[in-house]
XYZ file of C-alpha atoms in Angstrom:
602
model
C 106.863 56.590 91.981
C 103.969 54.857 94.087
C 100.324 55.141 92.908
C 97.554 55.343 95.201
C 96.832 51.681 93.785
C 100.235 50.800 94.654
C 99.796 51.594 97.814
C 96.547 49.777 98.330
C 98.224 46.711 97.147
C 101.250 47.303 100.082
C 99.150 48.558 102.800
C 98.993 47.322 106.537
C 96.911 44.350 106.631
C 94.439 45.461 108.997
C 93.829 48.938 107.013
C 93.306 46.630 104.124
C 90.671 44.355 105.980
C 88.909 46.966 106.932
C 88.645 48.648 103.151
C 88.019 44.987 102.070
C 85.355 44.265 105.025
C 82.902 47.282 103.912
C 83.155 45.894 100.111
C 81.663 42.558 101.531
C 78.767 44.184 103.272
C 78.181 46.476 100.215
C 78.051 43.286 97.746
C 76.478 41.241 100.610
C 73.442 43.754 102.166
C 70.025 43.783 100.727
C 70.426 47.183 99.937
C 73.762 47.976 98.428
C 75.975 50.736 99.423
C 75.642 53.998 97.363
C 78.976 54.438 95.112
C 78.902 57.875 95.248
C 77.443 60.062 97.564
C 73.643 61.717 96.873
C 73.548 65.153 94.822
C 74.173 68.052 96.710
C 76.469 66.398 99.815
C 79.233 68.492 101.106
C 82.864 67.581 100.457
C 84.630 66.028 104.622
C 87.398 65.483 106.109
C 88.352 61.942 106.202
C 87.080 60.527 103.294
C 89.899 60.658 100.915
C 91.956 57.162 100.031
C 94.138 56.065 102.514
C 98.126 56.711 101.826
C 101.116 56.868 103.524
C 103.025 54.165 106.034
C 101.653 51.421 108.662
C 101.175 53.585 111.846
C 101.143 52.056 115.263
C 100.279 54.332 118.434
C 104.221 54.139 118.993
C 104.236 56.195 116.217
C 102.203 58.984 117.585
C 104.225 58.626 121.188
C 107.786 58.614 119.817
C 106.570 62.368 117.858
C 104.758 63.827 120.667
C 108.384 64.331 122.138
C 109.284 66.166 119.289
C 106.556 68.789 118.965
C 105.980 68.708 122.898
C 102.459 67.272 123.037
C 100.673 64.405 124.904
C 97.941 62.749 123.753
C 95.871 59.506 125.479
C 96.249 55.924 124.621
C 92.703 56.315 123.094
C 93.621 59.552 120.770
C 96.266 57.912 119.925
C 94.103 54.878 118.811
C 92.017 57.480 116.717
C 94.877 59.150 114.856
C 96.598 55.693 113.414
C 93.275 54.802 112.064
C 92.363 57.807 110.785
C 96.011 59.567 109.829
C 95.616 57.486 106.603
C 92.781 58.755 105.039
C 92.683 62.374 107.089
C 96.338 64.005 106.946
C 98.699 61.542 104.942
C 97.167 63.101 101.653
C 98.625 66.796 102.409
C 101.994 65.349 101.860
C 101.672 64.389 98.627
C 103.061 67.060 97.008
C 106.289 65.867 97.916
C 105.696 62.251 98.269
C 103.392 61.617 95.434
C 102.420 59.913 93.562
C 101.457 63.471 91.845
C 104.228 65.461 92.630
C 104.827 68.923 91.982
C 108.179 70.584 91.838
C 108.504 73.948 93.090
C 111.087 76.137 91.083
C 113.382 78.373 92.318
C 112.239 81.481 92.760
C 108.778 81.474 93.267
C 107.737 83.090 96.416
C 104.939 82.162 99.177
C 101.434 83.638 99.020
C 101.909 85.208 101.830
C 104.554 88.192 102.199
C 105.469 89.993 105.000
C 105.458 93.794 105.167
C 107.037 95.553 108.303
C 104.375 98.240 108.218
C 101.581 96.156 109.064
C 99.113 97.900 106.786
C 99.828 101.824 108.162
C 99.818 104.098 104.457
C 102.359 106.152 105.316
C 105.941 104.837 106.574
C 109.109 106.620 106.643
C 110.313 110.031 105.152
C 107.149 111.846 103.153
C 109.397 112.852 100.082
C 113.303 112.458 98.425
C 115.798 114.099 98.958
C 119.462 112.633 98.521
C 122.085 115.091 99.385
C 125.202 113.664 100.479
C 128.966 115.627 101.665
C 130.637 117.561 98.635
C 133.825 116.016 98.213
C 136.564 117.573 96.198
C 138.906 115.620 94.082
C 141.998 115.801 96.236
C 145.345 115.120 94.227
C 145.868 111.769 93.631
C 148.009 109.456 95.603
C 151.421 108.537 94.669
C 150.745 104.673 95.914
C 147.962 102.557 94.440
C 147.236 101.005 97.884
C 146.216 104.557 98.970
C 144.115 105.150 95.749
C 142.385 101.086 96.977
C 141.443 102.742 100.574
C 140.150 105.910 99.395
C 136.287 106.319 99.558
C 133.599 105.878 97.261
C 132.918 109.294 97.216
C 136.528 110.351 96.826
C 136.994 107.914 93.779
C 133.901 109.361 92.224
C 135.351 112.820 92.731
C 138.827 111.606 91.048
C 136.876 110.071 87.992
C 134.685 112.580 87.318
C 136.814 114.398 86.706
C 139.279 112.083 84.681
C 142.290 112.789 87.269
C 141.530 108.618 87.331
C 140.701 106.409 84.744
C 137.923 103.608 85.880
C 140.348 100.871 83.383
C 143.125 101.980 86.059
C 141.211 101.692 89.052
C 139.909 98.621 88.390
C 143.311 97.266 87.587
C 144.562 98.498 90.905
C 141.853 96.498 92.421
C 142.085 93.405 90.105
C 145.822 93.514 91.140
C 145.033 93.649 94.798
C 142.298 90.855 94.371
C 144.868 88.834 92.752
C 147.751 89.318 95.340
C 145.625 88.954 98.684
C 143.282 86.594 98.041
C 145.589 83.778 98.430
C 145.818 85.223 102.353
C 142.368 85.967 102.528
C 140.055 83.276 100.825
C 137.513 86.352 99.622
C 137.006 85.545 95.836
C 134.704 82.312 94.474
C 135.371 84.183 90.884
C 137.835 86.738 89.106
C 135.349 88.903 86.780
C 138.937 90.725 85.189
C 137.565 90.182 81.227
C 134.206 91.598 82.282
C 135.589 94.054 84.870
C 137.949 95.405 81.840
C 135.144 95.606 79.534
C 132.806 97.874 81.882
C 135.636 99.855 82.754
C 137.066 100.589 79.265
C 132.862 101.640 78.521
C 132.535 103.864 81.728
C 135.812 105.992 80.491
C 134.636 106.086 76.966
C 131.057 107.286 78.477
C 132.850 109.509 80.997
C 135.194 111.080 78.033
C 132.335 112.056 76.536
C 130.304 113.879 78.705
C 127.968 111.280 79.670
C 128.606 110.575 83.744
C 126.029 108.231 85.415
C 126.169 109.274 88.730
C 128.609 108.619 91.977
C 129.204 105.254 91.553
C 129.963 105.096 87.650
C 133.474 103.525 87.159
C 133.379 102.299 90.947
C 134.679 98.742 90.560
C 132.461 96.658 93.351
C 132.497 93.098 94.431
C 129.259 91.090 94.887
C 128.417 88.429 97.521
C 128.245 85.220 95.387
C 124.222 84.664 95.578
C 123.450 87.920 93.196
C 122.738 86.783 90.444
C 124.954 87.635 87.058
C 124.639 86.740 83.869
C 126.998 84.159 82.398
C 129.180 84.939 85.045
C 129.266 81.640 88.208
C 126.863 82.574 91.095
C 127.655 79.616 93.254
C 125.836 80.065 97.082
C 129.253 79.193 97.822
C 127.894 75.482 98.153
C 129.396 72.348 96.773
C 125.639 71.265 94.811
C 125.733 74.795 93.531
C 129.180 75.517 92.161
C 129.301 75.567 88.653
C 125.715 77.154 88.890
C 125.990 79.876 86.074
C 122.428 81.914 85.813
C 121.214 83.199 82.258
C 120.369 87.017 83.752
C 121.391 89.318 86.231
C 119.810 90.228 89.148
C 117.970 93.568 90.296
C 120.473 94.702 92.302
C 123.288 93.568 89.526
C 120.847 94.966 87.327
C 120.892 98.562 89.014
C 124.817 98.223 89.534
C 125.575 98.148 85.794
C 122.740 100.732 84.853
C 124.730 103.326 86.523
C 128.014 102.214 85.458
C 129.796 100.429 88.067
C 132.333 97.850 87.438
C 131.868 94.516 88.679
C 135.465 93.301 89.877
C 134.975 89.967 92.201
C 132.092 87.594 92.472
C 133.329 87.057 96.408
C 132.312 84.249 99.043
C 129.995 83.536 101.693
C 129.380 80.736 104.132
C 127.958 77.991 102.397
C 124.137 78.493 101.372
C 124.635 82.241 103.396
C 125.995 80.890 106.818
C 129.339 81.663 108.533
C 132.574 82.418 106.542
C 133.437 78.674 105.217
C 132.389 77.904 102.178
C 133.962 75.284 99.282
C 137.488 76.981 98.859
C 137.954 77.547 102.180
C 137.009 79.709 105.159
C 137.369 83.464 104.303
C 139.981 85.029 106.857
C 139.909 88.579 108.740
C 142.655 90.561 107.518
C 142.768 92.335 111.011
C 143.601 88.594 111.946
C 144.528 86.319 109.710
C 144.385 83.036 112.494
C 140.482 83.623 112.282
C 137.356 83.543 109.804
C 135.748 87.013 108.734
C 132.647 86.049 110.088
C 129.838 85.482 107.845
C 127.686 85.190 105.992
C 128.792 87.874 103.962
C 132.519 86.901 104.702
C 133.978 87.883 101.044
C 132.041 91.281 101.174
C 133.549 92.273 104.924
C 136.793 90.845 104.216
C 137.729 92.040 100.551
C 136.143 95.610 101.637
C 138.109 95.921 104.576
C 141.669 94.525 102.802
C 140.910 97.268 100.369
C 140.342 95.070 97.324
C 136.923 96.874 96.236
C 135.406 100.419 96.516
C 132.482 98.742 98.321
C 130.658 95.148 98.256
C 126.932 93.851 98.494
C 126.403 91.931 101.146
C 122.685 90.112 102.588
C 120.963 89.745 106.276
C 118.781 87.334 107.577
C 119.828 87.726 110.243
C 123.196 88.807 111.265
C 125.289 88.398 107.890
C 126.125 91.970 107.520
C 126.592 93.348 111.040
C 128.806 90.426 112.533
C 131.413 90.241 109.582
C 131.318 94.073 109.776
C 132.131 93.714 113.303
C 135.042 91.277 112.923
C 136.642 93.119 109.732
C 135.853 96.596 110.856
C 133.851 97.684 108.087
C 130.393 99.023 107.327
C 127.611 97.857 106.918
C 123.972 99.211 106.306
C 121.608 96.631 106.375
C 118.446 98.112 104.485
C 114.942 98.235 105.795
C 113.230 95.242 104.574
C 111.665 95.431 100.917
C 113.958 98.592 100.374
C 116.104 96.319 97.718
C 114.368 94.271 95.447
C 116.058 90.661 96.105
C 115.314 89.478 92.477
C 118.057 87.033 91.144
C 119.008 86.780 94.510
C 119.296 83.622 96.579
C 116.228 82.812 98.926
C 116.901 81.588 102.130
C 114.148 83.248 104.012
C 111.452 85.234 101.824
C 110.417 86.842 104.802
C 113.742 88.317 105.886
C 116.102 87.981 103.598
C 117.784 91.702 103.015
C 120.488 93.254 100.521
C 122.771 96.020 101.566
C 126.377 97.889 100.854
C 129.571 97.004 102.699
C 132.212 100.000 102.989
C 134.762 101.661 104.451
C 132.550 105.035 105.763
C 129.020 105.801 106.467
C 128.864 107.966 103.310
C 129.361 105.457 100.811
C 126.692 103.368 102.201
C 124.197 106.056 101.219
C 125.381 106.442 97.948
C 125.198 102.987 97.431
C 122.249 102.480 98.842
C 120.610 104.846 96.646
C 121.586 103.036 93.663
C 119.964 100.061 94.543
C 117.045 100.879 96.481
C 113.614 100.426 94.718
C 110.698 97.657 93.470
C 111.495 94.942 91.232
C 108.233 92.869 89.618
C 110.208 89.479 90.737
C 110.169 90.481 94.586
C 106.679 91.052 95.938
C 107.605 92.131 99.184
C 109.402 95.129 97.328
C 108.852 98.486 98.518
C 108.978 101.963 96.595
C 109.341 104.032 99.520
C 110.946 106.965 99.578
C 114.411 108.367 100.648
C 115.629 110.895 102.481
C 119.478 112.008 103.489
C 120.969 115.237 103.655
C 124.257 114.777 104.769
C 124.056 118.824 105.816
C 120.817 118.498 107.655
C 121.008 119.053 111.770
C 120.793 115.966 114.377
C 120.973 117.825 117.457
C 117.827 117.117 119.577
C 117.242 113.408 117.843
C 116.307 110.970 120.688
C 118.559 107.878 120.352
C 117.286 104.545 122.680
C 119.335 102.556 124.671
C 118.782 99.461 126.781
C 120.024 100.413 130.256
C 120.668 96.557 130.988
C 122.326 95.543 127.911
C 124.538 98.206 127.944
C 126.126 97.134 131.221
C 126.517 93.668 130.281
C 128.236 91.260 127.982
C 128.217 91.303 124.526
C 128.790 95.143 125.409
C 131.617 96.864 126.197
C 133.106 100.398 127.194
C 133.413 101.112 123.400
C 129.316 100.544 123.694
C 129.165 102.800 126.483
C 131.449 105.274 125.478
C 129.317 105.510 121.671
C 126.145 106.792 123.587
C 128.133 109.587 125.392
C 130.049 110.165 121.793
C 126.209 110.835 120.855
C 125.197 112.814 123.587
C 128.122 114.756 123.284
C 127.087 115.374 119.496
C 123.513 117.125 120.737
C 121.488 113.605 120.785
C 119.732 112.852 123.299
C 119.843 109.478 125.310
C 116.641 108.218 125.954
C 116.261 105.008 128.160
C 113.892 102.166 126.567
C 112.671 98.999 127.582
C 110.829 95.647 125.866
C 109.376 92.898 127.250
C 111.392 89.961 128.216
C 109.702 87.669 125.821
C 111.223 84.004 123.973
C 112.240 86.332 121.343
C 114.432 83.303 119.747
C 111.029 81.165 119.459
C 110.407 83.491 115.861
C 113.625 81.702 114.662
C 111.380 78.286 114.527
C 110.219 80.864 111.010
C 113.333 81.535 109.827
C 114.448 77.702 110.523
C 111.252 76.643 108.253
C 111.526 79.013 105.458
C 114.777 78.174 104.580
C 114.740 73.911 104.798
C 111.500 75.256 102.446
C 113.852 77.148 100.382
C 116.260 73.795 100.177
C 114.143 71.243 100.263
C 115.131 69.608 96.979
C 118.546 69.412 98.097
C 118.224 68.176 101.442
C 115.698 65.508 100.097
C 117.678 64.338 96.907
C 120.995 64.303 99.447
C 123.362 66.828 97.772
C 123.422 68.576 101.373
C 125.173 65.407 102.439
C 127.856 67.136 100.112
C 128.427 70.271 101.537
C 131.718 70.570 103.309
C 129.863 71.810 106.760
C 128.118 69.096 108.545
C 128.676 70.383 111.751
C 125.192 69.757 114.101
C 124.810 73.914 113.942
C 125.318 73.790 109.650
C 122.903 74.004 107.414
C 122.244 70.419 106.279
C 121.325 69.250 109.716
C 118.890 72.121 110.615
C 116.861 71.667 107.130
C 116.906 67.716 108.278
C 115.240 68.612 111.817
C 113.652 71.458 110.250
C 111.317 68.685 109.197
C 110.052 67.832 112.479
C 108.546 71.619 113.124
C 105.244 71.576 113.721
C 103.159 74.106 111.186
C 101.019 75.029 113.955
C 103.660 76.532 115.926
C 104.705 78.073 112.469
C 101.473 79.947 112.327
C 101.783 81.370 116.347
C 105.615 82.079 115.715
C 104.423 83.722 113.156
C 100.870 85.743 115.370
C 104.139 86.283 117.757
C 106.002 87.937 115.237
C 103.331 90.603 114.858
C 103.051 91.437 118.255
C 107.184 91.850 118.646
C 106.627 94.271 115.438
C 104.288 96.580 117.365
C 106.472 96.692 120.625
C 109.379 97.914 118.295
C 106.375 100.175 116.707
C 106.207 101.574 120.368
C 109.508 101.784 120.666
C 110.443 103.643 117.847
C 107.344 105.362 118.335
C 109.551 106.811 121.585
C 112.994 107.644 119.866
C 114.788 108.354 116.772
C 116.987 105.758 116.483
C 118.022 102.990 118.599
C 122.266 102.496 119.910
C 122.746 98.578 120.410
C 125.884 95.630 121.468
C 126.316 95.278 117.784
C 126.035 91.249 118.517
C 123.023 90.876 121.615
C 121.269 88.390 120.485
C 117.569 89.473 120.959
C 117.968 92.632 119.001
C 119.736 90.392 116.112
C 116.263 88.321 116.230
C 114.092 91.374 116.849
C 115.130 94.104 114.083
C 115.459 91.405 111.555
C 112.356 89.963 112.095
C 110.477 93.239 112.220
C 112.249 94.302 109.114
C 114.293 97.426 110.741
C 117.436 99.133 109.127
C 120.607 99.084 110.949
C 124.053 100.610 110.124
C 126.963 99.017 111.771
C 130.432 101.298 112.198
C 134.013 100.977 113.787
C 133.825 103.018 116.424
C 137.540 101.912 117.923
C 139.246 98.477 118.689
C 139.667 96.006 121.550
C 142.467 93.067 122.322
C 141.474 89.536 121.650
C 144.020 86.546 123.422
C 141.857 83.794 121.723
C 140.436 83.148 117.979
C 136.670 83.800 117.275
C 134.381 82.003 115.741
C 130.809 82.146 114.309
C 130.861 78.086 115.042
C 128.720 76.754 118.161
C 131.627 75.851 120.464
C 132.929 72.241 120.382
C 135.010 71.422 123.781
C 136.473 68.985 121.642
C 138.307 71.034 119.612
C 138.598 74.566 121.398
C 139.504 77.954 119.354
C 142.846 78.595 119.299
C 144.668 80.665 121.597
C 147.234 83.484 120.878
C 150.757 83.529 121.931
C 149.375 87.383 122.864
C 146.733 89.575 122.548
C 145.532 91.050 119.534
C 143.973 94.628 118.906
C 141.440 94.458 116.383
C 138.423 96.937 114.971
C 134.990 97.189 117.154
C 132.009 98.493 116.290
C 128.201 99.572 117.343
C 124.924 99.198 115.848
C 122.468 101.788 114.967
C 118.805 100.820 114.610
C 116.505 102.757 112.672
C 113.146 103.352 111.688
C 111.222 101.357 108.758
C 112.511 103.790 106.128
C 114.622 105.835 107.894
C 118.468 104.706 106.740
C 119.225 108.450 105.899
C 118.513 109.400 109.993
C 121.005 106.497 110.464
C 123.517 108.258 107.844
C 123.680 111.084 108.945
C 123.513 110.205 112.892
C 126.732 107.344 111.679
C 128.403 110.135 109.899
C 128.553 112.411 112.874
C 129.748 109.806 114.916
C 132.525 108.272 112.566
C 133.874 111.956 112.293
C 133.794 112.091 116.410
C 135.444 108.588 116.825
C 137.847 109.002 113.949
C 138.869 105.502 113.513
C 137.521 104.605 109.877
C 141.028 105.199 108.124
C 143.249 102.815 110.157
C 143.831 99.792 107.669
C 144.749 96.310 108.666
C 148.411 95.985 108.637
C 149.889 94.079 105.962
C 147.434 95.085 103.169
């Protein structure tokens, strides 16, 4: 590690002469230069020791193409003499020579919370009061016990027409037969899954029942944290990662007695569907990935090899493998789930939600795990409200007139908003301005090379199996190169974007979107909105998809002939309001009555 000394010892010749030219007048003068300034002088820029490499003007040229400025020969002139002693010194947290590691976990100063300071956000009380659903006699075939429903499993265990120790082996079976097809699982929890089980029927024999989801054997995207179990980011650097204590949400999961079956994979680091084993596959399609991130969650859910799966957003991780795997997903308003024990990539977005098979179970789920958590600041305790029973006729639900006639969407897009009108909603046109709305990513791009900085410095991203221009390693490397000022008005930009979807929702109930356009992936992650994604029917596909930026080089394969697979919209809520979303989804699923076709094979 270099010392400031060091450094005066190496430095540019002319920075030296000048350092060493002011000594000589100082020892020289006939009155000699003060060594410290007189009592009561003000700390100034400029002054500290000069650090950091020889600079030419070149320098400053060769970077104002990066950040998109211009500067004059002369200011040019200025900054390389004054860089040294002015800016160099910020670095030196991570250059030294006193540097300071920042451990996992620990959070920025600064949090972001969707409300922007208004008291009072979403529903003014509780209430959770989902569908009744009777224990219907239980299946002959195990494969139709794996597709049932949260909610119908919960009815069968409750009461004891299923065991939890069978279910889960059902599952554990499944996990074990399909995986090999499917690429889901980083790690097989059967020991621990056995153990929980074998408690929940003991607890459940004797009168002691936890609550919907006690005995429901779940899988978990592989960046909650569990403890002694592998939680491996699904990256090469992190792989035989195993953390000392569970996360919140893990936490919450076992405190009301589900059984943890799968520890299941995501794109590497939470990005696409390949990860070190392999690239998770769509079991509507087996030629192409599940989409990502949450590619084990969408895929496993969907093959019927859990009840139900946690998956995480930044932005787009739940809705697009819920698209391509015809599951679904809620994606929670942000803060709703404490993230504790979860892996950051973006402190400022990052979101935990449930993957299922039916709108239902995502509220019961959701339930479960919604709440504050000491470790996660930007935690919320907001309340919830869903009555399954409760009447949407007369809700307002927002469209985008031009989206909806144009690619990503299609008539299954169109033909969801009449579904809704038809239901007693009310289609409501609405409109936002036709802003850069992919300039807030320049955050999302920054947080998360912050997130990974030690490995993209030490160069254990070089290992990572993905080092495609679009993968992570190479966007932390040019993440770099961002410029903190445009940080800060990405940031100022952010804000206003939050108050024009204030506005908006300010207009409607709920929003109907293209599950996959682009600016509302940016917007209602960014502003922290909830969105529940749901098959809503299916459309051919002659060509393999990918999450991938395309390469000409090597194109997608085609197929020898088209392929129907599951399609789905996106709902988009109110800060707070997932149970308006439920029960809006529910409606809907009921109307479109696709949710029970399985993927063939499985």
């Amino acid at each position: 590690m270099k010392t400031r000394r060091d450094f005066l010892t190496q430095a540019p010749l002319g920075l030296l002469g000048a350092v060493v030219a002011g000594g000589a007048i100082a020892q020289t003068g006939e009155n000699p230069a003060p060594t410290s300034p007189p009592p009561g002088s003000p700390g100034a820029f400029n002054t500290a020791p000069p650090v950091g490499p020889k600079l030419t003007t070149a320098t400053f040229a060769e970077a104002e193409k990066l950040v998109q400025v211009t500067m004059t020969e002369p200011q040019r002139e200025m900054a390389v003499a004054n860089w040294p002693t002015s800016l160099a010194g910020l670095l030196e947290r991570r250059t030294g020579p006193r540097k300071v590691a920042l451990e996992e976990g620990l959070a920025p100063a600064t949090t972001w919370f969707p409300a922007m300071g208004r008291a009072h956000v979403g529903p003014a009380h509780d209430r959770f009061a989902p569908s009744r659903v009777a224990a219907m006699p239980l299946p002959a075939k195990d494969e139709d016990i794996a597709f049932a429903s949260v909610a119908q499993l919960g009815a069968w265990i409750r009461s004891r027409k299923l065991s939890s120790t069978r279910l889960t082996k059902i599952y554990l079976a499944r996990l074990k037969r399909f995986d090999p097809q499917l690429h889901c699982v980083i790690t097989l929890c059967e020991e621990h899954a056995l153990k929980q089980a074998a408690q929940a029927d003991r607890e459940i024999a004797a009168g002691h029942y936890r609550g919907p989801l006690h005995g429901i054997p779940w899988g978990a995207k592989d960046l909650l944290d569990t403890a002694g179990i592998p939680t491996t980011y699904g990256a090469e650097p992190f792989r035989h990662r195993v953390p000392k204590e569970d996360g919140a949400v893990t936490r919450k999961l076992n405190e009301a007695g589900a059984v943890l079956v799968a520890k299941l994979s995501l794109g590497a680091l939470a990005l696409n569907d390949i990860w070190f084993g392999g690239q998770t596959m769509n079991p509507w399609l087996l030629q192409e990935g599940s989409s990502g991130s949450s590619a084990g969650p969408a895929s496993a859910t969907a093959a019927g090899l859990v009840a139900f799966a946690i998956g995480s957003e930044t932005q787009g991780s739940i809705i697009s493998p819920c698209m391509r795997c015809g599951t679904t997903g809620l994606r929670p308003t942000y803060g709703r789930v404490p993230r504790t024990g979860a892996m950051t990539l973006c402190w400022t977005m990052d979101k935990l939600g449930p993957i299922t098979r039916s709108v239902e179970d995502t509220m019961l789920v959701l339930d479960t795990i919604r709440g504050t958590d000491p470790g996660d600041s930007a935690s919320v305790a907001a309340h919830f409200d869903y009555d399954a029973a409760a009447s949407i006729k007369g809700l307002k639900v927002g469209y985008f007139p031009a989206w909806m006639k144009e690619a990503p969407a299609t008539d299954l897009d169109r033909a969801a908003l009449e579904q809704l009108r038809s239901l007693g909603l009310v289609p409501t046109e609405v409109s936002l301005p036709d802003w850069p709305y992919d300039n807030l990513n320049l955050l999302l791009f920054a947080e998360a090379a912050a997130a990974f900085e030690e490995l993209t410095l030490s160069g254990e991203a070089d290992h990572m199996r993905e080092q495609t221009p679009d993968a992570w390693p190479n966007l932390f490397r040019e993440s770099r190169f961002l410029s903190a000022v445009d940080f800060v008005q990405a940031d100022r930009m952010r804000r206003r974007v939050a108050k024009e979807m204030e506005r908006v929702m300010g207009e409607v109930d709920l929003l109907l979107v293209p599950s996959l356009r682009d600016e509302m992936m940016v917007i209602s992650n960014m502003t922290g909105q909830p969105s529940l994604t749901l098959r809503t029917g299916f459309v051919e596909v002659n060509q393999v998809r990918s999450d991938w930026a395309p390469n000409p080089a090597h194109p997608q394969p085609m197929l020898a002939k088209p392929h129907r697979v599951p399609y789905g919209i996106t709902l988009v809520g109110r800060l707070f309001e997932e149970g308006t979303l439920g029960r809006v989804g529910r409606a809907l699923e009921a109307k479109v009555a696709v949710a029970g076709e399985r993927p063939v094979g499985f």
